[in-house]
């Protein structure tokens, strides 16, 4: 298992990571607003097929440390509070959660989280499908990688670095790695 996301095919990226928590704990960090807000975004989630998924992003709240990196213009719209609304397409607690991802004018993509208990650890596989182009794929890979790094820090009881300080170097690395 590599730390970096890989492309399964054009428009489909996969990230696999081992998390230092039980499958039930990780499920809570995917589905409970307060816990999810520590690594990704707050928001309600109606845990049934067809249920609404709301993500309220505020990257400033993911770390108590102030951001020290200049944020590029293309991401300034993501520096305050932003929202994403999707719909659950599959759910099998605590192993599988999939939902549509609606962002901007682009057609919906779909993200799938698969969890596998491995002793006192959990294998997390995130697959994000229907990504429209290379630029979006690079941003999605860097985003999931950075957000999962933050979740791992939280699960370990560590204080995460500010999101953009994690994401921007990862985005540059994915720019080199992905075709």
Coordinates of C-alpha atoms in Angstrom, one line a residue:
X1 CA 0.0 0.0 0.0
X2 CA 1.4 3.4 -1.0
X3 CA 0.7 6.6 0.9
X4 CA -0.2 8.3 -2.3
X5 CA -3.4 8.1 -4.3
X6 CA -3.3 6.2 -7.6
X7 CA -5.4 6.4 -10.7
X8 CA -7.5 3.3 -11.5
X9 CA -8.4 4.8 -14.9
X10 CA -8.8 8.3 -16.1
X11 CA -11.3 10.1 -13.8
X12 CA -11.0 7.5 -11.0
X13 CA -8.6 8.0 -8.1
X14 CA -8.0 5.7 -5.1
X15 CA -6.3 6.4 -1.8
X16 CA -5.6 3.5 0.7
X17 CA -4.4 4.2 4.2
X18 CA -4.2 2.4 7.5
X19 CA -5.8 4.3 10.3
X20 CA -4.9 3.9 14.0
X21 CA -8.5 3.2 15.2
X22 CA -11.2 0.6 15.2
X23 CA -13.6 0.3 12.3
X24 CA -16.4 1.6 14.6
X25 CA -14.4 4.7 15.5
X26 CA -13.5 5.4 11.9
X27 CA -17.2 4.9 10.9
X28 CA -18.0 7.7 13.4
X29 CA -15.4 10.0 11.8
X30 CA -17.1 9.4 8.4
X31 CA -20.7 9.8 9.5
X32 CA -20.9 12.0 12.6
X33 CA -20.8 15.7 12.0
X34 CA -18.8 16.7 15.0
X35 CA -16.1 14.0 14.4
X36 CA -16.1 14.6 10.6
X37 CA -15.6 18.3 11.3
X38 CA -12.3 17.6 12.9
X39 CA -10.7 16.3 9.7
X40 CA -13.0 17.2 6.7
X41 CA -16.3 19.0 7.2
X42 CA -19.3 19.2 9.5
X43 CA -22.9 18.7 8.2
X44 CA -25.8 16.4 8.5
X45 CA -25.9 13.0 6.9
X46 CA -29.1 11.0 6.5
X47 CA -27.7 7.5 6.7
X48 CA -29.9 5.7 4.1
X49 CA -29.7 5.2 0.4
X50 CA -31.0 8.5 -1.2
X51 CA -30.3 10.4 2.1
X52 CA -28.8 13.8 1.9
X53 CA -25.1 14.4 2.7
X54 CA -24.2 17.9 3.7
X55 CA -20.6 19.0 4.0
X56 CA -19.9 22.4 5.5
X57 CA -16.2 23.1 4.9
X58 CA -14.2 25.6 6.9
X59 CA -10.5 24.6 6.6
X60 CA -9.6 27.2 9.2
X61 CA -11.1 25.0 11.9
X62 CA -9.1 21.9 11.2
X63 CA -6.0 23.1 13.1
X64 CA -5.5 25.6 15.9
X65 CA -2.3 26.8 14.1
X66 CA -2.6 29.8 11.8
X67 CA -2.0 29.3 8.1
X68 CA 1.5 30.3 7.1
X69 CA 1.4 29.6 3.4
X70 CA 0.1 31.9 0.6
X71 CA -3.1 30.4 -0.9
X72 CA -3.3 30.5 -4.7
X73 CA -6.1 32.5 -6.2
X74 CA -7.8 29.3 -7.6
X75 CA -8.4 28.2 -4.0
X76 CA -9.4 31.5 -2.4
X77 CA -13.1 30.6 -2.8
X78 CA -12.4 27.6 -0.5
X79 CA -10.9 29.7 2.3
X80 CA -14.1 30.5 4.1
X81 CA -17.2 28.5 4.7
X82 CA -18.3 26.4 1.6
X83 CA -20.9 23.7 1.2
X84 CA -21.3 20.5 -0.7
X85 CA -24.6 18.6 -0.9
X86 CA -24.7 15.0 -2.1
X87 CA -26.9 11.9 -1.8
X88 CA -26.0 8.5 -0.4
X89 CA -25.8 5.9 -3.1
X90 CA -24.7 2.9 -0.9
X91 CA -24.4 2.3 2.8
X92 CA -23.4 -0.8 4.8
X93 CA -22.4 0.2 8.3
X94 CA -19.6 0.1 9.3
X95 CA -18.0 -1.1 6.1
X96 CA -19.2 1.0 3.2
X97 CA -20.4 4.5 2.5
X98 CA -20.8 6.1 -1.0
X99 CA -22.4 9.3 -2.1
X100 CA -22.5 11.8 -4.9
X101 CA -20.2 14.8 -4.7
X102 CA -21.7 18.0 -6.1
X103 CA -19.3 20.9 -6.5
X104 CA -19.7 23.9 -8.6
X105 CA -21.0 23.6 -12.2
X106 CA -19.3 20.3 -12.9
X107 CA -21.4 17.1 -13.1
X108 CA -21.6 15.2 -9.8
X109 CA -18.7 12.8 -9.0
X110 CA -19.0 9.9 -6.5
X111 CA -16.9 9.1 -3.5
X112 CA -16.8 5.7 -1.9
X113 CA -15.3 4.8 1.5
X114 CA -14.6 1.2 2.2
X115 CA -13.4 0.1 5.7
X116 CA -11.8 -3.1 6.7
X117 CA -11.0 -4.0 10.3
X118 CA -7.3 -5.2 10.7
X119 CA -6.7 -5.9 14.4
X120 CA -6.7 -2.6 16.2
X121 CA -6.3 -0.7 12.9
X122 CA -8.7 0.0 10.0
X123 CA -7.9 0.0 6.4
X124 CA -9.6 2.9 4.6
X125 CA -10.0 2.9 0.9
X126 CA -11.4 6.1 -0.7
X127 CA -12.3 5.8 -4.4
X128 CA -13.4 9.0 -6.1
X129 CA -15.1 8.4 -9.5
X130 CA -16.3 10.6 -12.4
X131 CA -13.6 13.2 -12.0
X132 CA -13.9 15.4 -15.2
X133 CA -10.3 16.3 -15.9
X134 CA -6.6 16.0 -14.8
X135 CA -6.7 19.3 -12.9
X136 CA -9.7 18.2 -10.8
X137 CA -8.1 14.8 -10.2
X138 CA -4.9 16.3 -8.9
X139 CA -6.9 18.5 -6.5
X140 CA -9.1 15.7 -5.4
X141 CA -6.0 13.4 -4.8
X142 CA -4.2 16.1 -2.8
X143 CA -7.4 17.0 -0.9
X144 CA -8.2 13.4 0.2
X145 CA -4.6 12.8 1.0
X146 CA -4.4 16.0 3.1
X147 CA -7.7 15.4 4.9
X148 CA -6.8 11.8 5.7
X149 CA -3.5 13.0 7.1
X150 CA -5.4 15.3 9.4
X151 CA -7.8 12.5 10.4
X152 CA -4.8 10.3 11.3
X153 CA -3.3 13.1 13.4
X154 CA -6.6 13.5 15.2
X155 CA -7.0 9.8 15.8
X156 CA -3.4 9.8 17.3
X157 CA -4.3 12.7 19.6
X158 CA -1.9 15.0 17.8
X159 CA -2.5 18.5 16.6
X160 CA -2.7 18.7 12.8
X161 CA -1.0 21.2 10.7
X162 CA -3.1 23.8 8.9
X163 CA -4.9 22.3 5.9
X164 CA -3.4 24.5 3.1
X165 CA 0.1 23.9 4.5
X166 CA -0.5 20.1 4.0
X167 CA -2.5 20.3 0.8
X168 CA -0.4 22.6 -1.4
X169 CA 2.8 20.5 -1.3
X170 CA 0.7 17.4 -1.9
X171 CA -1.0 19.0 -4.9
X172 CA 2.5 19.8 -6.3
X173 CA 3.6 16.2 -5.8
X174 CA 0.4 14.8 -7.5
X175 CA 1.1 17.2 -10.4
X176 CA 4.4 15.3 -10.9
X177 CA 3.0 11.8 -10.2
X178 CA -0.3 11.7 -12.2
X179 CA -0.4 11.4 -16.0

